[in-house]
């Protein structure tokens, strides 16, 4: 918080600074100052202790005991008052500063008066204690550092050393995190000139106690000998610091932001104030309005954002009992509760809170951009003269001008006569590649009231908006700027509810509006042919030609109904039906956009939650899509949607699934559904195996083919068929009925390791294998289980590590060993998992209800049981064990993970090989599955 430069009220031994009486200052605290620090009582207690103490060490120890009790009482009083006024950030910060000031002044008084008295000090035996940095600014969170400068006129005397040492020991014994330096004025000038961190700390110095004349002398020398004439280099240094900080801590839209250091956080506001103070000597942010750097409403935005961010940071410190700056998922829930946020229709309290957080962070970003750009123009070094002479000046259209290489409006009054110019500004920015000048951004932000229905329905506005998406190659840049200025929500009012809207889960890395922009960025990259190697199908579709208007608008609107109580796909389609024509799309295009928004999750769900090797899956998907045109559009939209979720969401496993589903569906749509015939697939797979085993005796090949049931041939690739054939042959040659054959193959193309098992069939095999894999930290993404006609089981699992990568080759021997131990009964997975099946602390805040569905239409042979619930390491094992205990045969399992959510889909039959048609049987099985989930969740969360 950029507070006025004021001293805290002093104990009686220290007069308050002129102009800031202690009584006035105390009124700014969060509660009665005596409840925070009762200075007269504490002084009297220390005086008694001094009389009774047998030596200096005893007095020092008693002083610490008295102050520790006082500090505990003061902190408790502040925390209690803050709980009652959870947004009172400024009074809170002042209160912690005031408490700390009194502690520091008291230990100085004890050190000078009782421990190291000096009846006749020389001119060199003076000391001033000065607060610097955040403490000097008067901004203290509950567990902020206490940064002190011990200022002496010349080299440290033995007396000064003793005083400083005693003070530090007492402050350390109080468990304060003290940063300290002992310097002369000359030291401060020299070191501040060499190091911008030291210079910034000195910029915010505040006299606490000791020799006031010495402190005032420092103040004069800093202004005249250090700060004056070095404004340009200071601004440049702070801008470089800011850029480096943002690169390290990420975009402000990341869902676990760093409140202090992240983009749009407190450090951005502090940097702004440092620069203003350095250049203009301001002592309060309110002076920025008088200087013309902020408009009054911008200053109010500044204050509101600063107060909110400080309140959030203080709650984080109090919850954790330490200086915590990252707003992690678990803290978000607690902070929202402490600040009084409540659930709203369709949204949890934490999501309402985080939307406010991101809106304030966005405001901070805009304010600092405006402020720093203006300062940069005035104070940052210009390019060399020759570069300025020969560099081609961008040509801009009528009504615009170039100011310091930024696009500005030539005549604001003339500009605003045609409201369409608000859109033309963004178009001109993209056309020229220039950044928009802060004055032009302000002009837009202050005239959003001009964007009304008449403008939204103006064909000129519709054309410019679509051109921003389609014609300049980088639509995300315009969309992001429009969104940050509030223009996007003004032009498409239906977009406003998703601005800064966070979805409280571990899957989405961005807020909904930023996710939408990321998706459009992905599409633009594909169009620029930058992702041909990673996305051959999507790149090929765009190369061959699709309706780009439909695709861009569908992506812009696909999540527009997020945060509502209703299904966002259904409600979003209804919104798209109204918005698409308003953006200039014709009736047929609007219908296609509506369909894409309604079914934008269909392809992802089919690929990740269903067995795409089952012809029925592909047939059902093809019937839903109906045309190749829709398939192409939905495929590209799906790819962009997944890749726009976060930097690590897309992987080769998802890519392979989507490519396979696309290719098979395209064949079905172009050649007819009979092309997916199960028998045709089986015959082709058997032919491929014969070719792969051409070096085998013919009779062994035919025997291998005859031993498998039809589903085996459609569910696995030829490479897996070959592995199983060799394992079965080896098993029979060894003649050990209890032997287990294992083949491990890291499949880099799929980002997964394939594990093939062959052994004699017996009940519960699938569950025991799942348990063994869980014990070694392997995440199962797909699993298939087949039995042979002659009594063997052939199971294939595809597994990843915790990072979503193929299970490392170096860990495979341990995996093999654990599997053998589990199958032999040497390790009981159920017992061993008790200590490992744990949910991490930061993930415990997520609530995920369990949904279990039975589908008898999605497969010709099996009942599909879909379990949507909270993920944890031992979940698949618990579910598989429950199925086995109830004589349910698992043919295959498809596992789709979305952060803390997992959807485990099982293709099952009962003990007689039949589907689960009976509602009573379904309910009985569901009840047992829920019980297993609840029991495991209690263990994992407890």
Coordinates of C-alpha atoms in Angstrom, one line a residue, residues 1 23 78 116 158 225 272 348 382-383 432 479 517 536 605 631 669 675 741 780 806 812 888:
X1 CA 0.0 0.0 0.0
X23 CA -3.6 10.6 18.4
X78 CA -5.2 -7.1 15.1
X116 CA 24.8 0.4 27.2
X158 CA 32.3 0.0 20.0
X225 CA 23.6 13.1 -4.4
X272 CA 4.6 2.4 -10.1
X348 CA -18.9 -21.7 -5.6
X382 CA 15.8 7.1 -27.1
X383 CA 17.2 4.9 -29.8
X432 CA 0.4 -1.7 -38.5
X479 CA -8.9 -9.7 -28.5
X517 CA -8.3 -16.2 -26.3
X536 CA -1.1 -32.9 -39.1
X605 CA -15.6 -37.2 -24.8
X631 CA -16.5 -33.4 -38.6
X669 CA -19.1 -40.8 -43.5
X675 CA -17.0 -49.9 -43.6
X741 CA 4.9 -63.1 -18.7
X780 CA -3.4 -46.0 -16.2
X806 CA 5.7 -42.4 -20.7
X812 CA 10.5 -50.3 -15.4
X888 CA -18.3 -58.5 -13.1

